[in-house]
GROMACS .gro file of N, CA, C and O in nm:
model
  420
    1MET      N    1   0.744  -1.053   1.180
    1MET     CA    2   0.836  -1.086   1.083
    1MET      C    3   0.749  -0.972   0.944
    1MET      O    4   0.600  -1.043   0.939
    2PHE      N    5   0.827  -0.889   0.859
    2PHE     CA    6   0.781  -0.845   0.768
    2PHE      C    7   0.821  -0.890   0.604
    2PHE      O    8   0.852  -0.979   0.625
    3ASP      N    9   0.690  -0.947   0.569
    3ASP     CA   10   0.727  -0.990   0.410
    3ASP      C   11   0.584  -0.924   0.348
    3ASP      O   12   0.507  -0.866   0.407
    4VAL      N   13   0.630  -0.917   0.231
    4VAL     CA   14   0.556  -0.773   0.115
    4VAL      C   15   0.547  -0.974   0.036
    4VAL      O   16   0.604  -0.918  -0.052
    5GLN      N   17   0.384  -1.041  -0.031
    5GLN     CA   18   0.425  -1.046  -0.182
    5GLN      C   19   0.301  -0.953  -0.277
    5GLN      O   20   0.299  -0.874  -0.288
    6VAL      N   21   0.381  -1.025  -0.414
    6VAL     CA   22   0.343  -0.985  -0.523
    6VAL      C   23   0.326  -1.089  -0.625
    6VAL      O   24   0.374  -1.157  -0.671
    7LYS      N   25   0.176  -1.049  -0.719
    7LYS     CA   26   0.125  -1.129  -0.757
    7LYS      C   27   0.100  -1.015  -0.839
    7LYS      O   28  -0.056  -0.886  -0.927
    8ARG      N   29   0.104  -1.040  -1.031
    8ARG     CA   30   0.049  -0.992  -1.126
    8ARG      C   31  -0.103  -1.115  -1.136
    8ARG      O   32  -0.118  -1.166  -1.153
    9VAL      N   33  -0.195  -0.969  -1.114
    9VAL     CA   34  -0.308  -0.976  -1.209
    9VAL      C   35  -0.369  -0.950  -1.353
    9VAL      O   36  -0.410  -0.781  -1.346
   10ALA      N   37  -0.418  -1.034  -1.478
   10ALA     CA   38  -0.411  -0.981  -1.596
   10ALA      C   39  -0.291  -0.812  -1.576
   10ALA      O   40  -0.213  -0.824  -1.587
   11ASP      N   41  -0.363  -0.773  -1.642
   11ASP     CA   42  -0.288  -0.591  -1.631
   11ASP      C   43  -0.310  -0.580  -1.535
   11ASP      O   44  -0.234  -0.398  -1.503
   12SER      N   45  -0.294  -0.532  -1.418
   12SER     CA   46  -0.261  -0.487  -1.254
   12SER      C   47  -0.112  -0.601  -1.217
   12SER      O   48  -0.116  -0.725  -1.120
   13VAL      N   49  -0.060  -0.530  -1.035
   13VAL     CA   50  -0.049  -0.623  -0.983
   13VAL      C   51  -0.090  -0.574  -0.831
   13VAL      O   52  -0.078  -0.509  -0.760
   14VAL      N   53  -0.056  -0.709  -0.781
   14VAL     CA   54  -0.099  -0.637  -0.643
   14VAL      C   55   0.041  -0.714  -0.554
   14VAL      O   56   0.061  -0.775  -0.518
   15VAL      N   57   0.041  -0.572  -0.488
   15VAL     CA   58   0.137  -0.602  -0.403
   15VAL      C   59   0.085  -0.607  -0.162
   15VAL      O   60  -0.024  -0.464  -0.202
   16ALA      N   61   0.057  -0.679  -0.088
   16ALA     CA   62   0.034  -0.745  -0.054
   16ALA      C   63   0.134  -0.765   0.101
   16ALA      O   64   0.261  -0.858   0.105
   17PRO      N   65   0.145  -0.657   0.129
   17PRO     CA   66   0.289  -0.664   0.276
   17PRO      C   67   0.203  -0.745   0.450
   17PRO      O   68   0.023  -0.683   0.387
   18ALA      N   69   0.261  -0.864   0.481
   18ALA     CA   70   0.277  -0.877   0.579
   18ALA      C   71   0.330  -0.801   0.731
   18ALA      O   72   0.423  -0.831   0.707
   19GLY      N   73   0.203  -0.811   0.753
   19GLY     CA   74   0.352  -0.829   0.960
   19GLY      C   75   0.347  -0.620   0.988
   19GLY      O   76   0.194  -0.614   0.978
   20GLU      N   77   0.439  -0.559   1.006
   20GLU     CA   78   0.463  -0.468   1.066
   20GLU      C   79   0.465  -0.376   0.967
   20GLU      O   80   0.641  -0.408   0.932
   21LEU      N   81   0.446  -0.262   0.962
   21LEU     CA   82   0.532  -0.215   0.831
   21LEU      C   83   0.563  -0.062   0.930
   21LEU      O   84   0.478   0.030   0.997
   22ASP      N   85   0.670  -0.047   1.017
   22ASP     CA   86   0.721   0.053   0.955
   22ASP      C   87   0.871   0.086   0.986
   22ASP      O   88   0.884   0.105   0.895
   23LEU      N   89   0.952   0.210   1.037
   23LEU     CA   90   1.056   0.276   0.994
   23LEU      C   91   1.160   0.107   0.932
   23LEU      O   92   1.222   0.169   0.864
   24ALA      N   93   1.131   0.075   0.989
   24ALA     CA   94   1.265  -0.079   0.942
   24ALA      C   95   1.220  -0.123   0.791
   24ALA      O   96   1.349  -0.205   0.699
   25THR      N   97   1.038  -0.113   0.786
   25THR     CA   98   1.029  -0.185   0.643
   25THR      C   99   0.925  -0.066   0.578
   25THR      O  100   0.882  -0.208   0.495
   26ALA      N  101   0.945   0.032   0.591
   26ALA     CA  102   0.883   0.092   0.501
   26ALA      C  103   0.977   0.068   0.342
   26ALA      O  104   0.897   0.094   0.217
   27HIS      N  105   1.045   0.172   0.412
   27HIS     CA  106   1.178   0.099   0.225
   27HIS      C  107   1.129  -0.048   0.219
   27HIS      O  108   1.173  -0.013   0.054
   28ALA      N  109   1.143  -0.145   0.246
   28ALA     CA  110   1.093  -0.250   0.095
   28ALA      C  111   0.970  -0.226   0.075
   28ALA      O  112   0.960  -0.271  -0.020
   29LEU      N  113   0.871  -0.192   0.178
   29LEU     CA  114   0.703  -0.191   0.069
   29LEU      C  115   0.752  -0.105  -0.052
   29LEU      O  116   0.754  -0.117  -0.100
   30GLY      N  117   0.864   0.054  -0.090
   30GLY     CA  118   0.844   0.139  -0.112
   30GLY      C  119   0.924   0.139  -0.272
   30GLY      O  120   0.855   0.052  -0.345
   31ALA      N  121   1.001  -0.049  -0.245
   31ALA     CA  122   1.089  -0.048  -0.381
   31ALA      C  123   0.978  -0.132  -0.429
   31ALA      O  124   0.979  -0.184  -0.563
   32LYS      N  125   0.893  -0.255  -0.406
   32LYS     CA  126   0.756  -0.365  -0.387
   32LYS      C  127   0.726  -0.248  -0.464
   32LYS      O  128   0.691  -0.298  -0.573
   33LEU      N  129   0.639  -0.183  -0.461
   33LEU     CA  130   0.543  -0.064  -0.515
   33LEU      C  131   0.677   0.001  -0.669
   33LEU      O  132   0.575   0.029  -0.753
   34ALA      N  133   0.803   0.028  -0.624
   34ALA     CA  134   0.777   0.065  -0.761
   34ALA      C  135   0.857   0.060  -0.859
   34ALA      O  136   0.820   0.010  -0.911
   35GLU      N  137   0.937  -0.164  -0.786
   35GLU     CA  138   0.908  -0.241  -0.816
   35GLU      C  139   0.797  -0.225  -0.985
   35GLU      O  140   0.787  -0.290  -1.120
   36ALA      N  141   0.668  -0.296  -0.986
   36ALA     CA  142   0.541  -0.318  -0.992
   36ALA      C  143   0.511  -0.184  -1.046
   36ALA      O  144   0.529  -0.252  -1.203
   37ALA      N  145   0.536  -0.128  -1.029
   37ALA     CA  146   0.497   0.003  -1.199
   37ALA      C  147   0.647   0.026  -1.318
   37ALA      O  148   0.570   0.017  -1.383
   38GLN      N  149   0.775  -0.018  -1.268
   38GLN     CA  150   0.854  -0.044  -1.351
   38GLN      C  151   0.819  -0.148  -1.441
   38GLN      O  152   0.908  -0.182  -1.518
   39ASP      N  153   0.718  -0.252  -1.424
   39ASP     CA  154   0.704  -0.413  -1.438
   39ASP      C  155   0.557  -0.404  -1.511
   39ASP      O  156   0.558  -0.483  -1.615
   40GLY      N  157   0.532  -0.261  -1.611
   40GLY     CA  158   0.454  -0.274  -1.707
   40GLY      C  159   0.305  -0.251  -1.636
   40GLY      O  160   0.211  -0.237  -1.713
   41ALA      N  161   0.277  -0.245  -1.530
   41ALA     CA  162   0.131  -0.275  -1.453
   41ALA      C  163   0.019  -0.148  -1.535
   41ALA      O  164   0.121   0.028  -1.451
   42THR      N  165  -0.049  -0.155  -1.532
   42THR     CA  166  -0.154   0.000  -1.560
   42THR      C  167  -0.173   0.018  -1.456
   42THR      O  168  -0.285   0.177  -1.403
   43ARG      N  169  -0.230  -0.069  -1.372
   43ARG     CA  170  -0.286  -0.105  -1.216
   43ARG      C  171  -0.198  -0.122  -1.153
   43ARG      O  172  -0.155  -0.199  -1.141
   44VAL      N  173  -0.174  -0.138  -0.960
   44VAL     CA  174  -0.108  -0.110  -0.847
   44VAL      C  175  -0.185  -0.120  -0.759
   44VAL      O  176  -0.286   0.014  -0.718
   45VAL      N  177  -0.239  -0.230  -0.679
   45VAL     CA  178  -0.307  -0.240  -0.606
   45VAL      C  179  -0.292  -0.259  -0.476
   45VAL      O  180  -0.153  -0.394  -0.447
   46LEU      N  181  -0.285  -0.191  -0.329
   46LEU     CA  182  -0.245  -0.207  -0.143
   46LEU      C  183  -0.280  -0.267  -0.136
   46LEU      O  184  -0.384  -0.243  -0.134
   47ASP      N  185  -0.246  -0.380  -0.105
   47ASP     CA  186  -0.337  -0.511   0.011
   47ASP      C  187  -0.321  -0.478   0.150
   47ASP      O  188  -0.229  -0.540   0.179
   48LEU      N  189  -0.381  -0.410   0.229
   48LEU     CA  190  -0.308  -0.378   0.380
   48LEU      C  191  -0.391  -0.433   0.448
   48LEU      O  192  -0.360  -0.529   0.592
   49ARG      N  193  -0.495  -0.543   0.369
   49ARG     CA  194  -0.552  -0.666   0.517
   49ARG      C  195  -0.435  -0.760   0.624
   49ARG      O  196  -0.521  -0.808   0.706
   50ARG      N  197  -0.306  -0.799   0.540
   50ARG     CA  198  -0.209  -0.929   0.626
   50ARG      C  199  -0.160  -0.788   0.743
   50ARG      O  200  -0.059  -0.892   0.800
   51LEU      N  201  -0.149  -0.678   0.703
   51LEU     CA  202  -0.106  -0.632   0.873
   51LEU      C  203  -0.163  -0.555   0.996
   51LEU      O  204  -0.307  -0.588   0.976
   52THR      N  205  -0.059  -0.578   1.081
   52THR     CA  206  -0.077  -0.592   1.186
   52THR      C  207  -0.023  -0.464   1.295
   52THR      O  208  -0.065  -0.458   1.367
   53PHE      N  209   0.063  -0.337   1.216
   53PHE     CA  210   0.077  -0.271   1.205
   53PHE      C  211   0.122  -0.161   1.169
   53PHE      O  212   0.239  -0.201   1.081
   54MET      N  213   0.077  -0.036   1.128
   54MET     CA  214   0.129   0.046   1.054
   54MET      C  215   0.190   0.154   1.112
   54MET      O  216   0.148   0.243   1.185
   55ASP      N  217   0.297   0.267   1.149
   55ASP     CA  218   0.348   0.362   1.165
   55ASP      C  219   0.317   0.475   1.080
   55ASP      O  220   0.317   0.444   0.969
   56SER      N  221   0.370   0.555   1.173
   56SER     CA  222   0.333   0.702   0.998
   56SER      C  223   0.473   0.699   0.847
   56SER      O  224   0.467   0.751   0.787
   57SER      N  225   0.591   0.618   0.921
   57SER     CA  226   0.659   0.552   0.763
   57SER      C  227   0.615   0.495   0.669
   57SER      O  228   0.693   0.526   0.584
   58GLY      N  229   0.504   0.407   0.686
   58GLY     CA  230   0.461   0.312   0.612
   58GLY      C  231   0.359   0.406   0.578
   58GLY      O  232   0.307   0.413   0.393
   59ILE      N  233   0.256   0.459   0.618
   59ILE     CA  234   0.197   0.575   0.607
   59ILE      C  235   0.223   0.675   0.507
   59ILE      O  236   0.168   0.695   0.449
   60SER      N  237   0.392   0.761   0.501
   60SER     CA  238   0.464   0.815   0.437
   60SER      C  239   0.478   0.757   0.255
   60SER      O  240   0.484   0.800   0.147
   61VAL      N  241   0.525   0.593   0.331
   61VAL     CA  242   0.546   0.590   0.166
   61VAL      C  243   0.413   0.586   0.094
   61VAL      O  244   0.396   0.581  -0.022
   62ILE      N  245   0.344   0.488   0.225
   62ILE     CA  246   0.157   0.514   0.153
   62ILE      C  247   0.137   0.675   0.022
   62ILE      O  248   0.099   0.620  -0.076
   63ILE      N  249   0.233   0.723   0.039
   63ILE     CA  250   0.113   0.858   0.014
   63ILE      C  251   0.178   0.854  -0.036
   63ILE      O  252   0.158   0.981  -0.214
   64LYS      N  253   0.357   0.903  -0.084
   64LYS     CA  254   0.430   0.894  -0.146
   64LYS      C  255   0.404   0.819  -0.353
   64LYS      O  256   0.443   0.927  -0.423
   65MET      N  257   0.400   0.739  -0.266
   65MET     CA  258   0.425   0.667  -0.408
   65MET      C  259   0.247   0.635  -0.422
   65MET      O  260   0.229   0.661  -0.556
   66GLN      N  261   0.160   0.697  -0.383
   66GLN     CA  262   0.016   0.716  -0.441
   66GLN      C  263   0.012   0.882  -0.551
   66GLN      O  264   0.046   0.820  -0.641
   67ARG      N  265   0.147   0.947  -0.431
   67ARG     CA  266   0.152   1.073  -0.570
   67ARG      C  267   0.257   0.994  -0.686
   67ARG      O  268   0.214   1.066  -0.762
   68PHE      N  269   0.378   0.945  -0.670
   68PHE     CA  270   0.441   0.857  -0.763
   68PHE      C  271   0.386   0.795  -0.880
   68PHE      O  272   0.384   0.878  -1.014
   69PHE      N  273   0.235   0.724  -0.869
   69PHE     CA  274   0.154   0.621  -0.954
   69PHE      C  275   0.097   0.744  -1.011
   69PHE      O  276   0.075   0.745  -1.178
   70ARG      N  277  -0.017   0.840  -0.956
   70ARG     CA  278  -0.070   0.976  -1.039
   70ARG      C  279  -0.020   1.017  -1.152
   70ARG      O  280  -0.037   1.025  -1.249
   71VAL      N  281   0.161   1.074  -1.116
   71VAL     CA  282   0.248   1.174  -1.197
   71VAL      C  283   0.316   1.055  -1.314
   71VAL      O  284   0.235   1.036  -1.426
   72GLU      N  285   0.262   0.941  -1.286
   72GLU     CA  286   0.356   0.894  -1.380
   72GLU      C  287   0.230   0.795  -1.464
   72GLU      O  288   0.249   0.667  -1.585
   73GLY      N  289   0.068   0.823  -1.434
   73GLY     CA  290  -0.033   0.763  -1.507
   73GLY      C  291  -0.083   0.589  -1.454
   73GLY      O  292  -0.181   0.553  -1.579
   74ILE      N  293  -0.048   0.588  -1.349
   74ILE     CA  294   0.020   0.420  -1.376
   74ILE      C  295  -0.148   0.424  -1.174
   74ILE      O  296  -0.210   0.556  -1.145
   75GLY      N  297  -0.265   0.331  -1.264
   75GLY     CA  298  -0.444   0.382  -1.144
   75GLY      C  299  -0.337   0.311  -1.013
   75GLY      O  300  -0.230   0.201  -1.003
   76PHE      N  301  -0.440   0.362  -0.937
   76PHE     CA  302  -0.376   0.194  -0.821
   76PHE      C  303  -0.451   0.295  -0.663
   76PHE      O  304  -0.566   0.308  -0.678
   77GLY      N  305  -0.540   0.137  -0.596
   77GLY     CA  306  -0.617   0.169  -0.576
   77GLY      C  307  -0.532   0.127  -0.399
   77GLY      O  308  -0.464  -0.013  -0.418
   78VAL      N  309  -0.645   0.080  -0.317
   78VAL     CA  310  -0.623   0.035  -0.167
   78VAL      C  311  -0.669  -0.031  -0.091
   78VAL      O  312  -0.827   0.035  -0.087
   79VAL      N  313  -0.710  -0.153  -0.101
   79VAL     CA  314  -0.824  -0.282   0.051
   79VAL      C  315  -0.781  -0.207   0.146
   79VAL      O  316  -0.624  -0.232   0.223
   80ARG      N  317  -0.895  -0.162   0.250
   80ARG     CA  318  -0.860  -0.161   0.376
   80ARG      C  319  -0.815  -0.281   0.490
   80ARG      O  320  -0.824  -0.434   0.404
   81GLY      N  321  -0.694  -0.224   0.528
   81GLY     CA  322  -0.650  -0.324   0.660
   81GLY      C  323  -0.757  -0.352   0.754
   81GLY      O  324  -0.848  -0.320   0.764
   82GLU      N  325  -0.692  -0.458   0.915
   82GLU     CA  326  -0.753  -0.431   1.037
   82GLU      C  327  -0.822  -0.330   1.058
   82GLU      O  328  -0.711  -0.207   1.096
   83GLU      N  329  -0.803  -0.251   1.243
   83GLU     CA  330  -0.871  -0.185   1.245
   83GLU      C  331  -0.761  -0.128   1.338
   83GLU      O  332  -0.764   0.001   1.278
   84THR      N  333  -0.650  -0.198   1.401
   84THR     CA  334  -0.546  -0.095   1.363
   84THR      C  335  -0.469  -0.065   1.289
   84THR      O  336  -0.424   0.056   1.265
   85VAL      N  337  -0.513  -0.058   1.154
   85VAL     CA  338  -0.401  -0.009   1.030
   85VAL      C  339  -0.530   0.088   1.009
   85VAL      O  340  -0.496   0.264   1.019
   86GLN      N  341  -0.666   0.069   1.016
   86GLN     CA  342  -0.726   0.191   0.924
   86GLN      C  343  -0.722   0.294   1.055
   86GLN      O  344  -0.697   0.438   1.038
   87ARG      N  345  -0.699   0.308   1.187
   87ARG     CA  346  -0.708   0.340   1.362
   87ARG      C  347  -0.566   0.435   1.249
   87ARG      O  348  -0.563   0.548   1.303
   88ALA      N  349  -0.470   0.470   1.207
   88ALA     CA  350  -0.340   0.448   1.193
   88ALA      C  351  -0.331   0.649   1.184
   88ALA      O  352  -0.280   0.721   1.086
   89LEU      N  353  -0.443   0.518   0.986
   89LEU     CA  354  -0.454   0.603   0.892
   89LEU      C  355  -0.563   0.741   0.872
   89LEU      O  356  -0.543   0.804   0.860
   90ALA      N  357  -0.659   0.720   1.067
   90ALA     CA  358  -0.727   0.821   1.011
   90ALA      C  359  -0.663   0.968   1.115
   90ALA      O  360  -0.664   1.007   1.087
   91LEU      N  361  -0.667   0.867   1.245
   91LEU     CA  362  -0.539   0.942   1.368
   91LEU      C  363  -0.485   1.048   1.223
   91LEU      O  364  -0.384   1.175   1.251
   92ALA      N  365  -0.410   0.992   1.111
   92ALA     CA  366  -0.278   1.104   1.047
   92ALA      C  367  -0.354   1.104   0.940
   92ALA      O  368  -0.272   1.227   0.903
   93HIS      N  369  -0.521   1.137   0.956
   93HIS     CA  370  -0.609   1.217   0.893
   93HIS      C  371  -0.542   1.213   0.706
   93HIS      O  372  -0.543   1.312   0.624
   94VAL      N  373  -0.470   1.092   0.616
   94VAL     CA  374  -0.472   1.059   0.550
   94VAL      C  375  -0.583   0.872   0.456
   94VAL      O  376  -0.578   0.970   0.355
   95GLU      N  377  -0.649   0.866   0.571
   95GLU     CA  378  -0.791   0.804   0.503
   95GLU      C  379  -0.841   0.801   0.405
   95GLU      O  380  -0.863   0.774   0.312
   96PRO      N  381  -0.949   0.917   0.448
   96PRO     CA  382  -0.992   0.980   0.298
   96PRO      C  383  -0.947   1.070   0.188
   96PRO      O  384  -0.993   1.046   0.117
   97LEU      N  385  -0.749   1.041   0.147
   97LEU     CA  386  -0.775   1.117   0.078
   97LEU      C  387  -0.749   0.949  -0.069
   97LEU      O  388  -0.681   0.945  -0.174
   98LEU      N  389  -0.694   0.804   0.091
   98LEU     CA  390  -0.655   0.693  -0.013
   98LEU      C  391  -0.783   0.657  -0.163
   98LEU      O  392  -0.908   0.632  -0.111
   99PRO      N  393  -0.721   0.638  -0.203
   99PRO     CA  394  -0.850   0.601  -0.292
   99PRO      C  395  -0.841   0.405  -0.337
   99PRO      O  396  -0.794   0.307  -0.290
  100TRP      N  397  -0.961   0.457  -0.194
  100TRP     CA  398  -0.969   0.243  -0.138
  100TRP      C  399  -1.055   0.152  -0.206
  100TRP      O  400  -1.198   0.207  -0.320
  101THR      N  401  -1.041   0.064  -0.264
  101THR     CA  402  -1.103  -0.069  -0.329
  101THR      C  403  -1.076  -0.174  -0.305
  101THR      O  404  -1.073  -0.192  -0.170
  102ALA      N  405  -1.191  -0.249  -0.421
  102ALA     CA  406  -1.235  -0.341  -0.350
  102ALA      C  407  -1.172  -0.476  -0.297
  102ALA      O  408  -1.016  -0.427  -0.395
  103PRO      N  409  -1.174  -0.639  -0.250
  103PRO     CA  410  -0.997  -0.679  -0.258
  103PRO      C  411  -1.042  -0.766  -0.390
  103PRO      O  412  -1.100  -0.815  -0.437
  104PRO      N  413  -0.907  -0.769  -0.474
  104PRO     CA  414  -0.907  -0.834  -0.580
  104PRO      C  415  -0.909  -0.996  -0.565
  104PRO      O  416  -0.902  -1.028  -0.443
  105ALA      N  417  -0.984  -1.060  -0.671
  105ALA     CA  418  -1.069  -1.121  -0.715
  105ALA      C  419  -0.938  -1.222  -0.699
  105ALA      O  420  -0.837  -1.244  -0.680
   0.00000   0.00000   0.00000
């Protein structure tokens, strides 16, 4: 089962998906990330720690949203996920492109 929790921390919004991020669920994550930008956040943090799986659809959404945030002048950070998630990012050759950050307090 896929779920996305959103939490505001000061001027940042933390978006934390849980479960499997794939073709069926990638749109839901993209929508939550876009909502965070419309909510007036100056920084969005994507916390991948609760994902159990991610395919190319999920990776695509993350890269598209990273570009969107850059254009909009919104800071973006990504918290590293479990080994399977990190492996998917490494195999897609996007791991070095993401702005890694520490988990939110």
